[in-house]
Each structure stands twice: as structure tokens, then as C-alpha cells.
PDB file of C-alpha atoms and ligand atoms in Angstrom:
ATOM      1  CA  MET A 429       0.000   0.000   0.000  1.00 81.00           C
ATOM      2  CA  ARG A 430       1.465   3.328  -1.034  1.00 96.00           C
ATOM      3  CA  ARG A 431       1.287   6.048   1.585  1.00 97.00           C
ATOM      4  CA  PRO A 432       0.111   9.327   0.025  1.00 98.00           C
ATOM      5  CA  LEU A 433       2.467  12.301  -0.027  1.00 98.00           C
ATOM      6  CA  ILE A 434       1.205  15.871  -0.102  1.00 98.00           C
ATOM      7  CA  ALA A 435       4.068  18.230  -0.889  1.00 98.00           C
ATOM      8  CA  GLY A 436       3.912  22.008  -1.046  1.00 98.00           C
ATOM      9  CA  ASN A 437       6.148  23.645  -3.630  1.00 98.00           C
ATOM     10  CA  TRP A 438       6.428  27.227  -2.471  1.00 98.00           C
ATOM     11  CA  LYS A 439       8.340  28.206  -5.648  1.00 98.00           C
ATOM     12  CA  MET A 440       9.838  31.748  -5.496  1.00 98.00           C
ATOM     13  CA  HIS A 441       7.226  33.109  -3.108  1.00 98.00           C
ATOM     14  CA  LEU A 442       7.046  34.522   0.430  1.00 98.00           C
ATOM     15  CA  THR A 443       9.341  36.596   2.599  1.00 98.00           C
ATOM     16  CA  ARG A 444      11.493  34.884   5.202  1.00 98.00           C
ATOM     17  CA  GLN A 445       9.063  35.894   7.924  1.00 98.00           C
ATOM     18  CA  GLU A 446       6.051  34.663   5.952  1.00 98.00           C
ATOM     19  CA  ALA A 447       7.816  31.371   5.266  1.00 98.00           C
ATOM     20  CA  VAL A 448       8.544  30.855   8.964  1.00 98.00           C
ATOM     21  CA  VAL A 449       4.948  31.663   9.959  1.00 98.00           C
ATOM     22  CA  LEU A 450       3.513  29.316   7.320  1.00 98.00           C
ATOM     23  CA  ALA A 451       5.881  26.556   8.444  1.00 98.00           C
ATOM     24  CA  GLN A 452       4.780  27.098  12.058  1.00 98.00           C
ATOM     25  CA  GLN A 453       1.125  26.818  11.073  1.00 98.00           C
ATOM     26  CA  ILE A 454       1.766  23.650   9.081  1.00 98.00           C
ATOM     27  CA  ALA A 455       3.877  22.142  11.860  1.00 97.00           C
ATOM     28  CA  GLN A 456       1.160  22.851  14.431  1.00 96.00           C
ATOM     29  CA  ARG A 457      -1.545  21.165  12.392  1.00 95.00           C
ATOM     30  CA  SER A 458       0.546  18.295  11.051  1.00 95.00           C
ATOM     31  CA  GLY A 459      -0.047  16.121  14.105  1.00 90.00           C
ATOM     32  CA  ASP A 460      -3.684  15.656  13.054  1.00 87.00           C
ATOM     33  CA  THR A 461      -2.612  14.011   9.794  1.00 84.00           C
ATOM     34  CA  THR A 462      -2.108  10.288  10.050  1.00 86.00           C
ATOM     35  CA  THR A 463      -3.017   9.198   6.547  1.00 91.00           C
ATOM     36  CA  ALA A 464      -0.380  11.004   4.491  1.00 96.00           C
ATOM     37  CA  ASP A 465       3.221  12.137   4.503  1.00 97.00           C
ATOM     38  CA  LEU A 466       3.578  15.908   4.363  1.00 98.00           C
ATOM     39  CA  ALA A 467       6.415  17.937   2.901  1.00 98.00           C
ATOM     40  CA  ILE A 468       7.147  21.587   2.313  1.00 98.00           C
ATOM     41  CA  CYS A 469       9.657  22.905  -0.195  1.00 99.00           C
ATOM     42  CA  PRO A 470      10.517  26.534   0.508  1.00 98.00           C
ATOM     43  CA  PRO A 471      12.938  28.663  -1.513  1.00 98.00           C
ATOM     44  CA  SER A 472      16.477  27.474  -0.772  1.00 98.00           C
ATOM     45  CA  VAL A 473      17.414  30.619   1.154  1.00 98.00           C
ATOM     46  CA  TYR A 474      14.681  29.809   3.675  1.00 98.00           C
ATOM     47  CA  LEU A 475      15.455  26.087   4.046  1.00 98.00           C
ATOM     48  CA  ASP A 476      17.456  26.595   7.204  1.00 98.00           C
ATOM     49  CA  ALA A 477      14.862  28.769   8.958  1.00 98.00           C
ATOM     50  CA  VAL A 478      11.924  26.607   7.868  1.00 98.00           C
ATOM     51  CA  GLY A 479      13.820  23.448   8.752  1.00 98.00           C
ATOM     52  CA  ALA A 480      14.357  24.720  12.294  1.00 98.00           C
ATOM     53  CA  VAL A 481      10.604  25.294  12.657  1.00 98.00           C
ATOM     54  CA  ILE A 482       9.537  21.834  11.477  1.00 98.00           C
ATOM     55  CA  ARG A 483      12.336  19.830  13.115  1.00 97.00           C
ATOM     56  CA  GLY A 484      10.887  17.101  15.306  1.00 95.00           C
ATOM     57  CA  THR A 485       7.547  17.109  13.485  1.00 96.00           C
ATOM     58  CA  ASP A 486       6.407  14.733  10.757  1.00 94.00           C
ATOM     59  CA  VAL A 487       6.653  17.443   8.102  1.00 98.00           C
ATOM     60  CA  GLY A 488       9.497  16.706   5.708  1.00 98.00           C
ATOM     61  CA  LEU A 489      11.747  19.443   4.373  1.00 98.00           C
ATOM     62  CA  GLY A 490      12.299  19.585   0.624  1.00 99.00           C
ATOM     63  CA  ALA A 491      14.358  21.703  -1.740  1.00 99.00           C
ATOM     64  CA  GLN A 492      13.171  22.830  -5.160  1.00 98.00           C
ATOM     65  CA  ASN A 493      16.364  22.004  -7.040  1.00 98.00           C
ATOM     66  CA  MET A 494      20.029  21.062  -6.631  1.00 98.00           C
ATOM     67  CA  TYR A 495      23.141  20.768  -8.776  1.00 98.00           C
ATOM     68  CA  PHE A 496      24.718  17.430  -9.632  1.00 98.00           C
ATOM     69  CA  GLU A 497      28.314  18.328  -8.769  1.00 96.00           C
ATOM     70  CA  PRO A 498      29.309  17.792  -5.131  1.00 91.00           C
ATOM     71  CA  ASN A 499      31.136  21.147  -4.787  1.00 93.00           C
ATOM     72  CA  GLY A 500      33.341  23.480  -6.773  1.00 96.00           C
ATOM     73  CA  ALA A 501      33.260  26.634  -8.858  1.00 98.00           C
ATOM     74  CA  PHE A 502      29.567  26.651  -9.780  1.00 98.00           C
ATOM     75  CA  THR A 503      28.434  30.125  -8.833  1.00 98.00           C
ATOM     76  CA  GLY A 504      24.854  30.267  -7.659  1.00 97.00           C
ATOM     77  CA  GLU A 505      24.350  26.511  -7.469  1.00 98.00           C
ATOM     78  CA  ILE A 506      23.580  24.381  -4.399  1.00 98.00           C
ATOM     79  CA  SER A 507      24.804  20.813  -3.988  1.00 98.00           C
ATOM     80  CA  GLY A 508      22.903  17.814  -2.731  1.00 98.00           C
ATOM     81  CA  SER A 509      25.235  17.479   0.241  1.00 97.00           C
ATOM     82  CA  MET A 510      24.352  21.049   1.236  1.00 98.00           C
ATOM     83  CA  LEU A 511      20.701  19.989   1.253  1.00 98.00           C
ATOM     84  CA  VAL A 512      21.575  16.987   3.408  1.00 98.00           C
ATOM     85  CA  ASP A 513      23.452  19.355   5.717  1.00 98.00           C
ATOM     86  CA  LEU A 514      20.218  21.340   6.107  1.00 98.00           C
ATOM     87  CA  GLN A 515      18.371  18.087   6.891  1.00 98.00           C
ATOM     88  CA  CYS A 516      16.310  18.037   3.718  1.00 98.00           C
ATOM     89  CA  ARG A 517      14.493  14.783   3.052  1.00 98.00           C
ATOM     90  CA  TYR A 518      13.217  15.595  -0.445  1.00 98.00           C
ATOM     91  CA  VAL A 519      14.377  17.468  -3.522  1.00 99.00           C
ATOM     92  CA  ILE A 520      12.136  18.412  -6.438  1.00 99.00           C
ATOM     93  CA  LEU A 521      13.971  17.770  -9.711  1.00 98.00           C
ATOM     94  CA  GLY A 522      13.069  18.660 -13.281  1.00 98.00           C
ATOM     95  CA  HIS A 523      10.098  20.834 -12.444  1.00 98.00           C
ATOM     96  CA  SER A 524       8.553  22.117 -15.661  1.00 97.00           C
ATOM     97  CA  GLU A 525       9.516  25.678 -14.768  1.00 97.00           C
ATOM     98  CA  ARG A 526      13.131  24.566 -14.630  1.00 98.00           C
ATOM     99  CA  ARG A 527      12.786  22.576 -17.841  1.00 97.00           C
ATOM    100  CA  HIS A 528      10.942  25.239 -19.822  1.00 96.00           C
ATOM    101  CA  ILE A 529      12.171  28.534 -18.364  1.00 97.00           C
ATOM    102  CA  LEU A 530      15.679  27.564 -17.309  1.00 96.00           C
ATOM    103  CA  GLY A 531      16.472  25.016 -20.007  1.00 97.00           C
ATOM    104  CA  GLU A 532      17.020  21.947 -17.867  1.00 98.00           C
ATOM    105  CA  THR A 533      17.278  18.730 -19.872  1.00 98.00           C
ATOM    106  CA  ASP A 534      16.414  15.114 -19.097  1.00 98.00           C
ATOM    107  CA  GLU A 535      20.141  14.476 -18.884  1.00 98.00           C
ATOM    108  CA  ASP A 536      20.562  17.170 -16.218  1.00 98.00           C
ATOM    109  CA  VAL A 537      17.618  15.759 -14.273  1.00 98.00           C
ATOM    110  CA  ASN A 538      19.065  12.268 -14.574  1.00 98.00           C
ATOM    111  CA  ARG A 539      22.451  13.313 -13.187  1.00 98.00           C
ATOM    112  CA  LYS A 540      20.783  15.175 -10.326  1.00 98.00           C
ATOM    113  CA  THR A 541      18.511  12.237  -9.541  1.00 98.00           C
ATOM    114  CA  ALA A 542      21.418   9.806  -9.337  1.00 98.00           C
ATOM    115  CA  VAL A 543      23.344  12.117  -6.996  1.00 98.00           C
ATOM    116  CA  ALA A 544      20.289  12.786  -4.822  1.00 98.00           C
ATOM    117  CA  LEU A 545      19.773   9.042  -4.401  1.00 98.00           C
ATOM    118  CA  GLU A 546      23.423   8.462  -3.526  1.00 98.00           C
ATOM    119  CA  LEU A 547      23.045  11.059  -0.784  1.00 98.00           C
ATOM    120  CA  GLY A 548      19.864   9.502   0.604  1.00 98.00           C
ATOM    121  CA  LEU A 549      17.586  12.319  -0.560  1.00 98.00           C
ATOM    122  CA  VAL A 550      14.180  11.425  -1.990  1.00 98.00           C
ATOM    123  CA  PRO A 551      13.998  12.925  -5.483  1.00 98.00           C
ATOM    124  CA  ILE A 552      10.577  14.116  -6.626  1.00 99.00           C
ATOM    125  CA  VAL A 553      11.095  13.905 -10.385  1.00 98.00           C
ATOM    126  CA  CYS A 554       8.629  15.951 -12.435  1.00 98.00           C
ATOM    127  CA  VAL A 555       7.327  15.147 -15.897  1.00 98.00           C
ATOM    128  CA  GLY A 556       4.479  16.565 -17.946  1.00 98.00           C
ATOM    129  CA  GLU A 557       3.373  17.641 -21.399  1.00 97.00           C
ATOM    130  CA  THR A 558       2.602  21.097 -22.761  1.00 96.00           C
ATOM    131  CA  LEU A 559      -0.825  21.967 -24.114  1.00 95.00           C
ATOM    132  CA  ALA A 560       0.457  21.735 -27.706  1.00 95.00           C
ATOM    133  CA  GLU A 561       1.852  18.273 -27.015  1.00 97.00           C
ATOM    134  CA  ARG A 562      -1.441  17.133 -25.465  1.00 96.00           C
ATOM    135  CA  GLU A 563      -3.448  18.502 -28.380  1.00 94.00           C
ATOM    136  CA  ALA A 564      -1.126  16.728 -30.800  1.00 97.00           C
ATOM    137  CA  GLY A 565      -1.842  13.429 -29.008  1.00 97.00           C
ATOM    138  CA  LYS A 566       1.742  13.196 -27.750  1.00 98.00           C
ATOM    139  CA  THR A 567       1.129  13.096 -23.984  1.00 97.00           C
ATOM    140  CA  ALA A 568       2.094   9.454 -23.471  1.00 96.00           C
ATOM    141  CA  ALA A 569       5.185   9.745 -25.670  1.00 97.00           C
ATOM    142  CA  VAL A 570       6.389  12.945 -23.999  1.00 98.00           C
ATOM    143  CA  VAL A 571       5.868  11.724 -20.465  1.00 98.00           C
ATOM    144  CA  SER A 572       7.406   8.307 -21.068  1.00 96.00           C
ATOM    145  CA  GLY A 573      10.335   9.929 -22.891  1.00 97.00           C
ATOM    146  CA  GLN A 574      10.946  12.284 -19.962  1.00 98.00           C
ATOM    147  CA  CYS A 575      10.798   9.347 -17.557  1.00 97.00           C
ATOM    148  CA  ALA A 576      13.172   7.255 -19.647  1.00 96.00           C
ATOM    149  CA  GLY A 577      15.655  10.137 -19.854  1.00 98.00           C
ATOM    150  CA  SER A 578      15.348  11.479 -16.326  1.00 98.00           C
ATOM    151  CA  LEU A 579      15.404   8.085 -14.642  1.00 98.00           C
ATOM    152  CA  ALA A 580      17.928   6.340 -16.907  1.00 98.00           C
ATOM    153  CA  GLY A 581      20.331   3.907 -15.309  1.00 98.00           C
ATOM    154  CA  LEU A 582      18.644   3.635 -11.919  1.00 98.00           C
ATOM    155  CA  SER A 583      18.570   0.207 -10.307  1.00 98.00           C
ATOM    156  CA  ALA A 584      15.237  -1.232  -9.174  1.00 98.00           C
ATOM    157  CA  GLU A 585      16.252  -0.530  -5.601  1.00 98.00           C
ATOM    158  CA  GLN A 586      17.009   3.113  -6.417  1.00 98.00           C
ATOM    159  CA  MET A 587      13.817   3.495  -8.408  1.00 98.00           C
ATOM    160  CA  GLN A 588      11.773   2.453  -5.386  1.00 98.00           C
ATOM    161  CA  GLN A 589      13.092   5.520  -3.522  1.00 98.00           C
ATOM    162  CA  VAL A 590      12.007   7.939  -6.269  1.00 98.00           C
ATOM    163  CA  VAL A 591       8.749   9.874  -6.247  1.00 98.00           C
ATOM    164  CA  ILE A 592       7.415  10.826  -9.691  1.00 98.00           C
ATOM    165  CA  ALA A 593       5.240  13.914 -10.101  1.00 98.00           C
ATOM    166  CA  TYR A 594       3.033  14.162 -13.166  1.00 98.00           C
ATOM    167  CA  GLU A 595       2.462  17.851 -13.736  1.00 98.00           C
ATOM    168  CA  PRO A 596       0.843  18.745 -17.046  1.00 97.00           C
ATOM    169  CA  VAL A 597       2.370  22.110 -17.961  1.00 96.00           C
ATOM    170  CA  TRP A 598      -1.016  23.469 -19.087  1.00 96.00           C
ATOM    171  CA  ALA A 599      -2.458  22.861 -15.615  1.00 95.00           C
ATOM    172  CA  ILE A 600       0.286  24.568 -13.608  1.00 94.00           C
ATOM    173  CA  GLY A 601      -0.781  27.871 -12.135  1.00 90.00           C
ATOM    174  CA  THR A 602      -3.575  28.183 -14.673  1.00 92.00           C
ATOM    175  CA  GLY A 603      -6.570  27.001 -12.653  1.00 89.00           C
ATOM    176  CA  LYS A 604      -7.101  24.395 -15.417  1.00 90.00           C
ATOM    177  CA  VAL A 605      -6.842  21.164 -13.515  1.00 90.00           C
ATOM    178  CA  ALA A 606      -6.614  17.833 -15.335  1.00 91.00           C
ATOM    179  CA  THR A 607      -9.787  15.851 -14.803  1.00 96.00           C
ATOM    180  CA  PRO A 608      -9.333  12.879 -12.472  1.00 97.00           C
ATOM    181  CA  GLU A 609      -9.732  10.633 -15.539  1.00 97.00           C
ATOM    182  CA  GLN A 610      -7.103  12.503 -17.571  1.00 97.00           C
ATOM    183  CA  ALA A 611      -4.645  12.380 -14.689  1.00 98.00           C
ATOM    184  CA  GLU A 612      -5.382   8.752 -13.830  1.00 98.00           C
ATOM    185  CA  ALA A 613      -4.795   7.685 -17.441  1.00 98.00           C
ATOM    186  CA  VAL A 614      -1.276   9.138 -17.405  1.00 98.00           C
ATOM    187  CA  HIS A 615      -0.524   7.793 -13.924  1.00 98.00           C
ATOM    188  CA  ALA A 616      -1.625   4.316 -14.998  1.00 98.00           C
ATOM    189  CA  ASP A 617       0.614   4.598 -18.083  1.00 97.00           C
ATOM    190  CA  LEU A 618       3.537   5.585 -15.890  1.00 98.00           C
ATOM    191  CA  ARG A 619       2.947   2.647 -13.586  1.00 98.00           C
ATOM    192  CA  ARG A 620       2.821   0.266 -16.559  1.00 97.00           C
ATOM    193  CA  LEU A 621       6.080   1.764 -17.771  1.00 97.00           C
ATOM    194  CA  LEU A 622       7.681   1.040 -14.397  1.00 98.00           C
ATOM    195  CA  GLU A 623       6.460  -2.525 -14.564  1.00 98.00           C
ATOM    196  CA  THR A 624       7.894  -2.957 -18.053  1.00 97.00           C
ATOM    197  CA  ARG A 625      11.230  -1.333 -17.262  1.00 97.00           C
ATOM    198  CA  TYR A 626      11.595  -2.869 -13.801  1.00 97.00           C
ATOM    199  CA  ASN A 627       9.052  -5.230 -12.297  1.00 98.00           C
ATOM    200  CA  ALA A 628       5.663  -5.382 -10.605  1.00 97.00           C
ATOM    201  CA  ALA A 629       7.113  -4.716  -7.146  1.00 97.00           C
ATOM    202  CA  VAL A 630       8.722  -1.462  -8.286  1.00 98.00           C
ATOM    203  CA  ALA A 631       5.556  -0.415 -10.088  1.00 98.00           C
ATOM    204  CA  GLU A 632       3.522  -1.065  -6.951  1.00 98.00           C
ATOM    205  CA  THR A 633       5.923   0.832  -4.689  1.00 98.00           C
ATOM    206  CA  VAL A 634       6.683   4.083  -6.514  1.00 98.00           C
ATOM    207  CA  ARG A 635       4.507   7.007  -5.522  1.00 98.00           C
ATOM    208  CA  ILE A 636       3.206   9.051  -8.437  1.00 98.00           C
ATOM    209  CA  LEU A 637       1.931  12.495  -7.438  1.00 98.00           C
ATOM    210  CA  TYR A 638      -0.296  14.740  -9.492  1.00 98.00           C
ATOM    211  CA  GLY A 639       0.440  18.477  -9.714  1.00 98.00           C
ATOM    212  CA  GLY A 640      -1.281  21.340 -11.497  1.00 97.00           C
ATOM    213  CA  SER A 641      -3.956  23.569  -9.942  1.00 96.00           C
ATOM    214  CA  VAL A 642      -4.715  21.156  -7.100  1.00 97.00           C
ATOM    215  CA  LYS A 643      -7.091  22.917  -4.692  1.00 97.00           C
ATOM    216  CA  PRO A 644      -9.168  21.812  -1.689  1.00 97.00           C
ATOM    217  CA  ASP A 645     -12.266  21.490  -3.893  1.00 97.00           C
ATOM    218  CA  ASN A 646     -10.708  19.169  -6.495  1.00 97.00           C
ATOM    219  CA  ALA A 647      -8.214  17.256  -4.338  1.00 98.00           C
ATOM    220  CA  ALA A 648     -10.455  14.422  -3.147  1.00 97.00           C
ATOM    221  CA  ALA A 649     -11.568  13.468  -6.666  1.00 97.00           C
ATOM    222  CA  LEU A 650      -7.962  13.356  -7.878  1.00 98.00           C
ATOM    223  CA  LEU A 651      -6.566  11.615  -4.818  1.00 98.00           C
ATOM    224  CA  SER A 652      -9.220   8.907  -4.886  1.00 97.00           C
ATOM    225  CA  GLN A 653      -7.894   7.639  -8.223  1.00 97.00           C
ATOM    226  CA  LYS A 654      -6.164   4.298  -7.974  1.00 97.00           C
ATOM    227  CA  ASN A 655      -2.811   5.427  -9.329  1.00 98.00           C
ATOM    228  CA  ILE A 656      -2.666   8.947  -7.860  1.00 98.00           C
ATOM    229  CA  ASP A 657      -0.616   8.757  -4.687  1.00 98.00           C
ATOM    230  CA  GLY A 658      -0.567  12.343  -3.581  1.00 98.00           C
ATOM    231  CA  ALA A 659      -0.150  15.878  -4.829  1.00 98.00           C
ATOM    232  CA  LEU A 660       2.569  18.395  -5.568  1.00 98.00           C
ATOM    233  CA  VAL A 661       0.867  21.675  -4.793  1.00 98.00           C
ATOM    234  CA  GLY A 662       1.911  25.170  -5.833  1.00 98.00           C
ATOM    235  CA  GLY A 663      -0.378  28.142  -5.161  1.00 97.00           C
ATOM    236  CA  ALA A 664      -2.714  26.379  -2.743  1.00 98.00           C
ATOM    237  CA  ALA A 665       0.243  25.344  -0.572  1.00 98.00           C
ATOM    238  CA  LEU A 666       0.955  28.966   0.347  1.00 98.00           C
ATOM    239  CA  LYS A 667      -1.834  29.081   2.934  1.00 98.00           C
ATOM    240  CA  ALA A 668      -2.128  26.527   5.738  1.00 98.00           C
ATOM    241  CA  ASP A 669      -5.912  26.337   5.365  1.00 98.00           C
ATOM    242  CA  SER A 670      -5.847  25.419   1.694  1.00 98.00           C
ATOM    243  CA  PHE A 671      -2.860  23.099   2.166  1.00 98.00           C
ATOM    244  CA  PHE A 672      -4.756  21.154   4.832  1.00 97.00           C
ATOM    245  CA  GLY A 673      -7.921  21.346   2.724  1.00 97.00           C
ATOM    246  CA  ILE A 674      -5.978  19.327   0.158  1.00 98.00           C
ATOM    247  CA  VAL A 675      -4.546  16.989   2.786  1.00 97.00           C
ATOM    248  CA  ALA A 676      -8.151  16.296   3.866  1.00 96.00           C
ATOM    249  CA  GLY A 677      -8.782  15.041   0.334  1.00 96.00           C
ATOM    250  CA  VAL A 678      -6.685  11.977   1.138  1.00 95.00           C
ATOM    251  CA  GLY A 679      -9.540  10.838   3.358  1.00 82.00           C
ATOM    252  CA  ASP A 680      -9.095   7.893   5.657  1.00 59.00           C
ATOM    253  CA  ALA A 681      -7.807   5.532   3.014  1.00 47.00           C
TER     254      ALA A 681
HETATM  255  P1  13P B1022      -0.055  25.100  -8.983  1.00 84.13           P
HETATM  256  O1  13P B1022      -0.615  24.209  -7.897  1.00 84.13           O
HETATM  257  O2  13P B1022       0.090  26.526  -8.549  1.00 84.13           O
HETATM  258  O3  13P B1022      -0.757  24.928 -10.282  1.00 84.13           O
HETATM  259  O4  13P B1022       1.470  24.603  -9.224  1.00 84.13           O
HETATM  260  C1  13P B1022       1.695  23.255  -9.414  1.00 84.13           C
HETATM  261  C2  13P B1022       3.141  23.020  -9.371  1.00 84.13           C
HETATM  262  O5  13P B1022       3.872  23.423 -10.265  1.00 84.13           O
HETATM  263  C3  13P B1022       3.698  22.317  -8.209  1.00 84.13           C
HETATM  264  O6  13P B1022       5.029  21.959  -8.409  1.00 84.13           O
END
């Protein structure tokens, strides 16, 4: 049985003070949640302060990105070991904003994923098609291609540590959520792909999150789908009430 994961991706939002207050609110309410793992991914400059607030609670700390080199002359980058040093448990990799705005490739995501796993971080690897790709009937090909590239070379054991996030680009920050059926179809495809590339045990273990305009009023319908194992939440994760409104969508499963 896969335990759901609800992760808040705070993107490049909030002041330091706002981040600390939001983390406090989430930490306070997290004890009521027994049916899902919770994670928050603040901007990297707030990881330390937010981490101090949630330490000792069940809320996991996540980063939004990392670089694949361990250290060196890479101005502006942050290594995986630095994230470990800050007691991060998760790292989002290959988010569509990094792929489409900042030019990250599957190969970059693959190198980062391998390093994150070596360091004991849980990579949340994002995939998803653009609207043009969906309309051209290329969703399955794009998503499976991104998975093949981003997850290349991982052993079955490593793969079981990875979380995949399906985030259709057209649903991110647009208010246009995928229908539960549209999302479930892609999640089921991804799980079949894992079975083909690895085995049934891996396919059954890997959590596949949905992301893209998840809100309290659509969360339950998405999260009740067989192959949707949680959510990666942007805008609605910036307020404790809406974050926990989504967590409530997990129900008592
Ligand atoms: P929104 O929930 O704001 O659409 O963002 C989704 C997302 O990109 C999470 O990583």
C-alpha cells in the first residue's frame, strides 16, 4: 500500500518571515494528519529557517532544485550534500519551470537524480506535457520519454526511492486542472512503464503524485484515483488552510 504524499512547492514566493509563519502553522496542524506524509519545499534561502521550525515534526523538508556536482566553482548553485546538511528529506527535480524557463534537460535531471539518491535524498522527479503536445496526441510519448531520460540507469532498488510527479504544464498555475480521468490515465501509463522497465514490485511501490492547480475542492476526486498517490501543490500550498484542505482530500484511506 502506497502512503500518500502531499508536498507544497512554495516556488519563489514569500518573505522569510512569511515562510517561517507558514511553516509554524503547518507544523502545528501536522499532528492531526495520520493518513499522508507531508512535505514543504521553501525557496532554498529559507530552508534553514523553515527546517528549524519543522524539526521534530512529521513534516518533511524539501528543496526545489540542486546541482549534480558535489562542490566546486559553480556560482549560484547548491549541492545535494548542502541539502543533506540542512536536513532536507526531499528534492524536487526537473520541475517544468526549470525545464521550460531555465532550459534543464532530461540528462541534467538524470544526473541530479542519481546524486540525490546516492546522498539519501528522496527525489521528486517531475514530468508533464505542454498543451500543444497534449493537443497533438503526444502526452504518453512525452511523459514516457521524460521518464526514460530522467530516470535512466537507476537500479530497481534506487527506483523504489524515487517519487514521480506528473504535472501537465497546461495545468500549472492556470486554474485548469486535469480531470481525475485525464490524470489517472497518465498515472496508470507511468505505472505500466515502471512494470515494463523494472518489475511489478517497483511499479507497486513508486509514488506518483499529481500536480497542477490542485485545490481543496478538487483534491479528493484526484486523490481517490487508484494510481494517484498524492499531490505536488503550488499556489494552494501557500496558505495553511488550503494546504490542509488538500490533505483532507486523502480521506481515511
Ligand atoms: P499550482 O498548484 O500553482 O498549479 O502549481 C503546481 C506546481 O507546479 C507544483 O510543483
